[in-house]
Each structure stands twice: as structure tokens, then as C-alpha cells.
């Protein structure tokens, strides 16, 4: 079996969603597949900004809300041609929008937006898009990822309960339908049953967790570029597609800002030795990139370049640091006491300076 994940741009327009349908229906003729989808491009940001409008008492939240309804309605009107299917889908989508409207109204009335409410709001993006895709793909079955992607609340944030998730995914897919459609990104707190998520960009991770639990032959990440490239093509125009990457190289580039894959995605498939293929929904014939354990053609000294915004390099220097035991311990303790995470460290061999990336 295969797992295919389609990102926001791949479900963002009529053209891309029709390409998705073509890719998925072709694949499903060959083997059972699980398809993970993101929210329509830009909707996650809009769900969050509308919540901010509501909590600050800005009536414009109603306009933003209607814009989201309108965008989904227009999409359905164009792509679902069968009248009964369309009616059925409109009922599902409008029921979800009614719930969402009530939540926003509650936020607006009491001017309160807790983490829990925000997580509930942001989940509607994937719940809506996956229902649309499911209605469009012939013979597909829709499942709610919150039944088996479970998180726990620890150290002030939601983290995956990987053991429980792995077991629940296997149970849920003991019998594998020809095509299953899943909302990416969303999850459920194992103790409280509340809706949570895997973090921004987290649909890639949903797909990887399912692929790993079901021992998929391959995990395919379908996006808006021709594969994993030597740099972000939006920043460096001459960037080109890399044919093959090792898991470690991909992990390193993703952790340092190559947003084409959400960083936690690689580990679950890497330990199962499941290859990741990065493909372009707008150019399905393109070769894309394969990420796997061992790369045959690795003659190039540099694989790629990535960058992260919003970082600072702090350099602590002075001759009085030379040979003094415990200086670095003091620096790191001060940072840890303030909850600051360090992603890069370098110390001069003379010990007179330590640079820290935060
Ligand atoms: P999706 O909605 O499909 O998840 P994302 O926007 O999360 O798509 O990721 C795809 C984007 O990642 C590309 O449009 C590109 O601008 C950006 N990107 C950053 N670094 C790279 C890279 N090294 N290779 C390819 N794309 C990259
Ligand atoms: N829709 C979510 C986001 O925009 C998750 C994803 O696209 O992977 O972050
Ligand atoms: Mg992404």
C-alpha cells in the first residue's frame, strides 16, 4: 500500500484538486492507498486570523467567516457535478460551518480565545477539505484522523503518543479499503478527548505516522514544487530538484528551514526504511525526489542550502573565559532558566568565545 499526502496548494484551486483526483484514481487502480489532505491553501491562516478578529471584538470576523464559506461553496459547485453527491456534501460542509460559526460567535461574545478553542477552530480546515476530496474521489472512504492520531499534554504542549497512535492506526486499518481519505494535521488528546493538532505543517507528519504504522511501500508528499530542491525556489530562482537524498540529509535541511517537509515527518518512516517521494501535483510526470537510507550518487559535496528566519547568534567572548571550567554551563543554565532553546553551538578552540544560535 501507499500513503499520499496533498498539501494546501494541491487542494487550493479547481485545477490542482482535479489533478489530485486524477493522480489518486490512477494510483488506486494499482494498490490500496491512504490519502492525507491539508486544508485549502491559506485557510489555516484565515481560520486563525478570524479568531483574532472575533476575540478582539472586531465585527469583521463575520465577513472573514463568510469569505471562507464562499470559497468552499464555490469549489464544491465547480468540482462536484453529480447533483445528489453535491447536495450530500453541501449538507456535511454546512453542518461543519454552522458549528464553526457558533464557536466564533462564542469567542466574540466572551472575548476569550483559549488554546483549546483555537485548536478546535483550526481543525475545521482539514475537516472541510477532506470531506470535499472524499466526495470527489470515486469509491473513497472518509475517516476521522482524530480516532487514531493521539496526543498527550506534556511540558506545556501537545506531543504525539506514538505507541498508542501506532496501535490505533493498525487497528483502524486492519482491513484496508481501496482509497481512504484522511484529514491531516488534526489529532485528539488521549486523556480528555479534545481536538488537538500536530503543529503547523503537520499534515506531512500525519501521513508519515500512517505510512509507518501500516508498513507502506512508499510515502508520497505531493506539493507545489518539482521535489526537494537545492534551495527554496521562492528565494533562489536557480534552485534545481535533487534526485536523491538520504534521510539524514533531508532531516538536516528540513530542521534548518526547508519547509517542503515538516521536520518530525522523517523519523517515523526512516526507522521503518520506508522511502519518501516528493512530487509536484502540478507536474505529476516529473521525477521528483526520493529520500531513502542510502544514496548511490552522492558525489556532490553540498546537497542544498536552507535558511531560517527569526534567529539570533549570540557570541559570548572575553579572554577571562579561557580555561575557566563551567563557563558554558553558566551560559546554558541562564538560557534554560528562561526557556530558550538552542539550535546551534560553536566554541573557539582557544575557549575565548562561544557562539550560540537561538
Ligand atoms: P504544502 O502546502 O504542499 O505542504 P509547503 O508550502 O509546506 O507546501 O511546502 C512547499 C514549499 O516549500 C515550496 O513552495 C517552497 O517554496 C518551499 N521550500 C523551502 N525550501 C525548499 C526546498 N529545499 N525544496 C523545495 N521547496 C522548498
Ligand atoms: N493546514 C495546516 C497548516 O497550514 C497543516 C498543513 O498544511 O500541513 O499548517
Ligand atoms: Mg507543508
Coordinates of C-alpha atoms and ligand atoms in Angstrom, one line a residue:
X1 CA 0.0 0.0 0.0
X2 CA 1.0 3.6 -0.4
X3 CA 0.3 6.8 1.5
X4 CA -0.1 10.0 -0.5
X5 CA -0.3 13.5 1.2
X6 CA -1.5 16.5 -0.7
X7 CA -0.7 20.0 0.8
X8 CA -2.7 23.2 0.8
X9 CA -1.8 24.3 -2.7
X10 CA -2.7 20.9 -4.1
X11 CA -6.3 21.3 -2.8
X12 CA -6.4 25.1 -3.1
X13 CA -7.7 25.5 -6.6
X14 CA -10.0 23.8 -9.0
X15 CA -7.1 23.0 -11.3
X16 CA -5.0 21.4 -8.6
X17 CA -7.8 19.5 -7.0
X18 CA -8.7 18.0 -10.3
X19 CA -5.1 16.9 -10.8
X20 CA -5.3 15.4 -7.3
X21 CA -8.3 13.4 -8.4
X22 CA -6.5 12.1 -11.5
X23 CA -3.4 11.1 -9.5
X24 CA -5.4 9.4 -6.7
X25 CA -7.7 7.4 -9.0
X26 CA -4.8 6.2 -11.1
X27 CA -2.9 5.0 -8.1
X28 CA -5.9 3.3 -6.6
X29 CA -6.1 1.0 -9.6
X30 CA -2.8 -0.4 -8.7
X31 CA -3.0 -0.9 -4.9
X32 CA -4.9 0.3 -1.8
X33 CA -4.0 3.8 -0.8
X34 CA -4.4 6.2 2.1
X35 CA -4.7 9.9 1.1
X36 CA -4.0 12.6 3.6
X37 CA -5.1 16.1 2.8
X38 CA -4.3 19.6 4.2
X39 CA -6.8 22.5 4.4
X40 CA -7.4 24.5 1.3
X41 CA -4.3 26.7 0.8
X42 CA -4.4 29.8 3.1
X43 CA -7.4 28.6 5.1
X44 CA -5.5 27.7 8.3
X45 CA -4.1 31.2 8.4
X46 CA -7.6 32.6 7.8
X47 CA -9.2 30.5 10.5
X48 CA -6.6 31.8 13.0
X49 CA -6.9 35.5 11.9
X50 CA -10.7 35.3 12.0
X51 CA -10.4 34.0 15.6
X52 CA -8.2 37.0 16.4
X53 CA -10.8 39.4 14.9
X54 CA -13.5 37.8 17.0
X55 CA -11.6 37.8 20.3
X56 CA -10.8 41.5 19.8
X57 CA -14.4 42.3 19.3
X58 CA -14.0 43.2 15.6
X59 CA -17.2 42.6 13.7
X60 CA -15.2 41.9 10.6
X61 CA -14.9 38.3 11.8
X62 CA -18.3 37.8 10.2
X63 CA -17.1 38.9 6.8
X64 CA -13.9 36.8 7.0
X65 CA -16.1 33.8 8.0
X66 CA -18.4 34.3 5.0
X67 CA -15.4 34.5 2.7
X68 CA -14.3 31.1 3.9
X69 CA -17.8 29.7 3.4
X70 CA -18.0 31.2 0.0
X71 CA -14.6 29.8 -1.1
X72 CA -15.6 26.2 -0.1
X73 CA -19.0 26.6 -1.7
X74 CA -17.6 27.8 -5.0
X75 CA -15.1 24.9 -5.0
X76 CA -17.9 22.3 -4.4
X77 CA -20.1 23.9 -7.1
X78 CA -17.3 23.6 -9.7
X79 CA -15.9 20.2 -9.0
X80 CA -18.9 18.1 -7.9
X81 CA -21.1 17.6 -10.9
X82 CA -23.4 14.9 -9.6
X83 CA -26.4 16.6 -8.0
X84 CA -27.0 14.0 -5.3
X85 CA -23.3 14.0 -4.3
X86 CA -23.3 17.7 -4.3
X87 CA -26.3 18.0 -2.1
X88 CA -24.9 15.5 0.3
X89 CA -21.6 17.3 0.5
X90 CA -23.2 20.7 1.0
X91 CA -25.1 19.2 4.0
X92 CA -21.9 18.0 5.6
X93 CA -19.9 21.1 4.9
X94 CA -22.7 23.5 6.0
X95 CA -23.1 21.5 9.3
X96 CA -19.4 22.0 10.0
X97 CA -19.6 25.7 9.1
X98 CA -22.6 26.1 11.5
X99 CA -20.6 24.7 14.3
X100 CA -17.6 26.9 13.4
X101 CA -19.9 30.0 13.3
X102 CA -21.1 29.2 16.8
X103 CA -17.6 28.8 18.1
X104 CA -16.5 32.2 16.6
X105 CA -19.7 33.8 18.0
X106 CA -18.9 32.5 21.5
X107 CA -15.3 33.8 21.2
X108 CA -16.7 37.2 20.1
X109 CA -19.2 37.4 22.9
X110 CA -17.0 36.5 25.8
X111 CA -13.8 37.9 24.3
X112 CA -11.9 34.7 25.2
X113 CA -9.7 32.5 23.0
X114 CA -8.1 29.7 24.9
X115 CA -5.6 27.3 23.3
X116 CA -8.3 24.6 23.4
X117 CA -10.8 26.8 21.5
X118 CA -8.1 27.8 19.0
X119 CA -7.2 24.2 18.3
X120 CA -10.9 23.4 17.8
X121 CA -11.2 26.3 15.3
X122 CA -8.2 25.4 13.3
X123 CA -9.3 21.8 12.9
X124 CA -12.1 22.8 10.6
X125 CA -9.8 23.5 7.7
X126 CA -8.8 19.8 7.2
X127 CA -12.2 18.5 8.2
X128 CA -13.8 20.5 5.4
X129 CA -11.1 19.8 2.7
X130 CA -11.0 16.1 3.4
X131 CA -14.8 15.8 3.0
X132 CA -14.6 17.6 -0.3
X133 CA -11.8 15.4 -1.6
X134 CA -13.6 12.3 -0.4
X135 CA -16.8 13.3 -2.2
X136 CA -14.8 13.9 -5.4
X137 CA -12.7 10.7 -5.4
X138 CA -14.9 7.8 -6.6
X139 CA -15.4 4.9 -4.1
X140 CA -13.3 6.5 -1.4
X141 CA -13.9 6.1 2.3
X142 CA -13.5 9.1 4.7
X143 CA -12.1 8.5 8.2
X144 CA -11.6 11.0 11.0
X145 CA -7.9 11.0 12.0
X146 CA -8.8 12.0 15.5
X147 CA -9.9 8.4 16.1
X148 CA -6.3 7.2 15.9
X149 CA -3.8 10.1 16.0
X150 CA -3.5 10.7 19.7
X151 CA -1.6 13.4 21.6
X152 CA -0.8 13.9 25.3
X153 CA -0.3 17.2 27.1
X154 CA 3.2 17.4 28.5
X155 CA 5.7 20.2 29.2
X156 CA 3.1 22.8 28.2
X157 CA 2.4 21.4 24.7
X158 CA 0.6 18.6 22.8
X159 CA 3.0 15.9 21.8
X160 CA 2.3 12.7 20.0
X161 CA 1.6 9.5 21.9
X162 CA 3.4 7.4 19.3
X163 CA 2.8 3.9 20.9
X164 CA -0.9 4.5 21.2
X165 CA -1.2 6.1 17.7
X166 CA 0.7 3.2 16.1
X167 CA -1.6 0.6 17.7
X168 CA -4.8 2.6 16.8
X169 CA -3.8 3.1 13.2
X170 CA -3.1 -0.6 12.8
X171 CA -6.5 -1.5 14.3
X172 CA -8.3 1.1 12.3
X173 CA -6.8 -0.2 9.0
X174 CA -6.9 -3.9 9.8
X175 CA -9.0 -4.1 6.6
X176 CA -7.7 -1.7 4.1
X177 CA -10.2 -0.1 1.7
X178 CA -9.2 0.7 -1.8
X179 CA -9.0 4.5 -1.1
X180 CA -9.2 6.1 2.3
X181 CA -9.2 9.9 2.7
X182 CA -7.9 11.4 5.9
X183 CA -7.7 15.0 7.3
X184 CA -4.1 15.7 8.0
X185 CA -2.8 17.8 10.9
X186 CA -5.6 17.1 13.4
X187 CA -5.4 14.8 16.4
X188 CA -7.1 14.2 19.7
X189 CA -5.9 14.4 23.3
X190 CA -5.8 10.8 24.6
X191 CA -6.9 11.8 28.1
X192 CA -9.5 14.5 27.5
X193 CA -10.8 13.7 24.0
X194 CA -10.3 17.3 23.0
X195 CA -9.3 18.2 19.4
X196 CA -5.6 19.0 19.1
X197 CA -3.1 19.2 16.2
X198 CA 0.4 18.2 15.2
X199 CA 1.7 21.8 14.7
X200 CA 1.7 24.0 11.6
X201 CA 2.7 22.0 8.5
X202 CA 1.6 18.8 10.4
X203 CA -0.3 17.0 7.6
X204 CA 3.1 15.6 6.4
X205 CA 3.5 14.1 9.9
X206 CA 0.0 12.5 9.9
X207 CA 0.9 10.9 6.6
X208 CA 4.2 9.6 7.9
X209 CA 2.6 8.1 11.0
X210 CA 0.1 6.2 9.0
X211 CA 2.7 5.1 6.5
X212 CA 5.0 3.8 9.3
X213 CA 2.2 2.0 11.2
X214 CA 1.0 0.3 8.0
X215 CA 4.4 -0.5 6.6
X216 CA 3.7 1.4 3.4
X217 CA 5.8 0.7 0.3
X218 CA 6.3 4.5 0.0
X219 CA 5.2 7.8 1.5
X220 CA 4.4 10.4 -1.3
X221 CA 4.4 14.1 -0.4
X222 CA 2.6 15.9 -3.2
X223 CA 3.2 19.7 -3.2
X224 CA 3.7 22.7 -5.5
X225 CA 7.3 22.3 -6.5
X226 CA 9.2 19.6 -8.5
X227 CA 10.7 17.9 -5.5
X228 CA 13.2 18.6 -2.8
X229 CA 15.3 21.3 -4.3
X230 CA 18.8 22.7 -3.6
X231 CA 17.2 25.8 -2.0
X232 CA 13.8 27.3 -1.6
X233 CA 12.9 28.2 -5.3
X234 CA 10.9 31.2 -4.0
X235 CA 14.2 32.6 -2.6
X236 CA 16.8 31.3 -5.0
X237 CA 15.4 31.2 -8.6
X238 CA 18.2 29.0 -9.9
X239 CA 17.5 26.2 -7.4
X240 CA 17.0 22.8 -9.0
X241 CA 15.5 19.4 -8.0
X242 CA 17.7 16.9 -6.1
X243 CA 17.1 13.4 -7.4
X244 CA 18.0 11.5 -4.2
X245 CA 18.6 12.5 -0.6
X246 CA 19.4 10.4 2.4
X247 CA 17.0 10.6 5.4
X248 CA 19.8 12.3 7.5
X249 CA 20.4 15.0 4.8
X250 CA 16.7 15.6 4.4
X251 CA 16.2 15.8 8.2
X252 CA 19.1 18.3 8.5
X253 CA 17.8 20.6 5.7
X254 CA 14.2 20.4 7.0
X255 CA 15.2 21.3 10.5
X256 CA 17.1 24.2 9.1
X257 CA 14.1 25.7 7.3
X258 CA 13.4 23.7 4.1
X259 CA 9.7 23.8 4.7
X260 CA 8.9 21.4 1.9
X261 CA 8.7 18.7 4.6
X262 CA 7.6 19.2 8.2
X263 CA 10.7 18.1 10.2
X264 CA 9.2 15.4 12.5
X265 CA 7.9 13.6 9.4
X266 CA 11.1 11.9 8.5
X267 CA 11.9 10.0 11.7
X268 CA 8.9 7.5 11.7
X269 CA 9.4 6.5 8.1
X270 CA 13.2 6.5 8.4
X271 CA 13.2 3.9 11.2
X272 CA 11.0 1.7 9.1
X273 CA 13.2 2.3 6.0
X274 CA 10.1 3.5 4.0
X275 CA 11.2 5.8 1.2
X276 CA 9.7 9.3 0.9
X277 CA 8.9 10.6 -2.6
X278 CA 8.4 14.3 -3.1
X279 CA 6.3 15.1 -6.1
X280 CA 4.6 18.1 -7.8
X281 CA 0.8 18.0 -8.1
X282 CA 1.1 20.5 -11.0
X283 CA 3.6 18.3 -12.8
X284 CA 2.9 14.7 -12.0
X285 CA 5.1 13.4 -14.8
X286 CA 8.2 15.0 -13.2
X287 CA 10.6 12.6 -11.4
X288 CA 10.5 14.3 -8.1
X289 CA 12.9 13.4 -5.3
X290 CA 13.4 10.2 -3.5
X291 CA 14.5 10.2 0.1
X292 CA 15.9 6.9 1.4
X293 CA 18.5 5.3 3.6
X294 CA 21.4 5.1 1.2
X295 CA 22.1 7.4 -1.7
X296 CA 24.1 5.9 -4.6
X297 CA 25.1 9.1 -6.4
X298 CA 26.5 11.3 -3.7
X299 CA 29.4 12.9 -5.4
X300 CA 28.2 16.4 -4.6
X301 CA 29.9 17.9 -1.6
X302 CA 26.9 20.2 -0.9
X303 CA 23.3 18.9 -1.1
X304 CA 21.4 22.1 -0.6
X305 CA 21.1 25.4 1.3
X306 CA 18.3 26.3 3.6
X307 CA 17.6 29.2 6.0
X308 CA 15.5 30.0 9.0
X309 CA 14.1 33.4 9.8
X310 CA 13.8 34.9 13.3
X311 CA 17.1 33.6 14.7
X312 CA 19.9 35.3 16.6
X313 CA 23.5 34.5 17.0
X314 CA 24.8 35.4 20.5
X315 CA 28.6 35.4 20.9
X316 CA 29.9 35.5 24.5
X317 CA 33.6 36.3 24.4
X318 CA 36.5 37.5 26.5
X319 CA 40.0 36.4 27.5
X320 CA 38.8 35.8 31.0
X321 CA 36.9 32.8 29.7
X322 CA 40.0 30.9 28.7
X323 CA 40.5 27.8 30.7
X324 CA 37.7 28.6 33.1
X325 CA 35.8 25.5 34.0
X326 CA 32.0 25.8 33.9
X327 CA 31.6 29.0 31.8
X328 CA 29.5 27.2 29.2
X329 CA 27.4 25.5 31.9
X330 CA 26.6 29.0 33.3
X331 CA 25.6 30.3 29.8
X332 CA 23.4 27.3 29.1
X333 CA 21.8 27.4 32.5
X334 CA 20.9 31.1 32.1
X335 CA 19.2 30.2 28.7
X336 CA 17.4 27.1 30.0
X337 CA 16.1 29.1 33.0
X338 CA 14.4 31.4 30.5
X339 CA 13.0 28.5 28.4
X340 CA 15.3 29.4 25.4
X341 CA 16.1 26.6 23.1
X342 CA 19.5 26.5 21.4
X343 CA 19.8 25.1 17.9
X344 CA 23.5 25.7 17.2
X345 CA 26.6 26.0 19.3
X346 CA 30.3 26.6 18.4
X347 CA 33.2 27.3 20.6
X348 CA 36.6 28.7 19.6
X349 CA 39.4 26.2 20.3
X350 CA 41.2 28.8 22.3
X351 CA 38.0 28.9 24.5
X352 CA 37.8 32.7 24.4
X353 CA 34.4 32.7 22.7
X354 CA 31.2 30.7 22.5
X355 CA 28.6 31.4 19.8
X356 CA 25.0 30.2 20.3
X357 CA 22.2 30.3 17.8
X358 CA 18.7 30.9 19.4
Ligands
LIG1 P1 2.3 22.1 1.1 O1 1.2 23.1 1.2 O2 2.3 21.2 -0.1 O3 2.6 21.4 2.4 P2 4.6 23.9 1.8 O4 4.3 25.3 1.4 O5 4.5 23.5 3.2 O6 3.6 23.1 0.8 O7 6.0 23.4 1.2 C1 6.3 23.7 -0.2 C2 7.1 24.9 -0.3 O8 8.4 24.7 0.4 C3 7.6 25.3 -1.7 O9 6.6 26.0 -2.4 C4 8.9 26.1 -1.5 O10 8.7 27.5 -1.5 C5 9.3 25.7 0.0 N1 10.6 25.2 0.1 C6 11.5 25.6 1.0 N2 12.7 25.0 0.9 C7 12.6 24.1 -0.2 C8 13.4 23.2 -0.8 N3 14.7 23.0 -0.4 N4 12.9 22.5 -1.8 C9 11.6 22.7 -2.2 N5 10.8 23.6 -1.7 C10 11.2 24.3 -0.7
LIG2 N1 -3.2 23.2 7.3 C1 -2.1 23.1 8.3 C2 -1.2 24.3 8.2 O1 -1.4 25.2 7.3 C3 -1.3 21.8 8.2 C4 -0.6 21.5 6.9 O2 -0.9 22.2 5.9 O3 0.2 20.6 6.9 O4 -0.2 24.4 8.9
LIG3 MG1 3.7 21.8 4.2

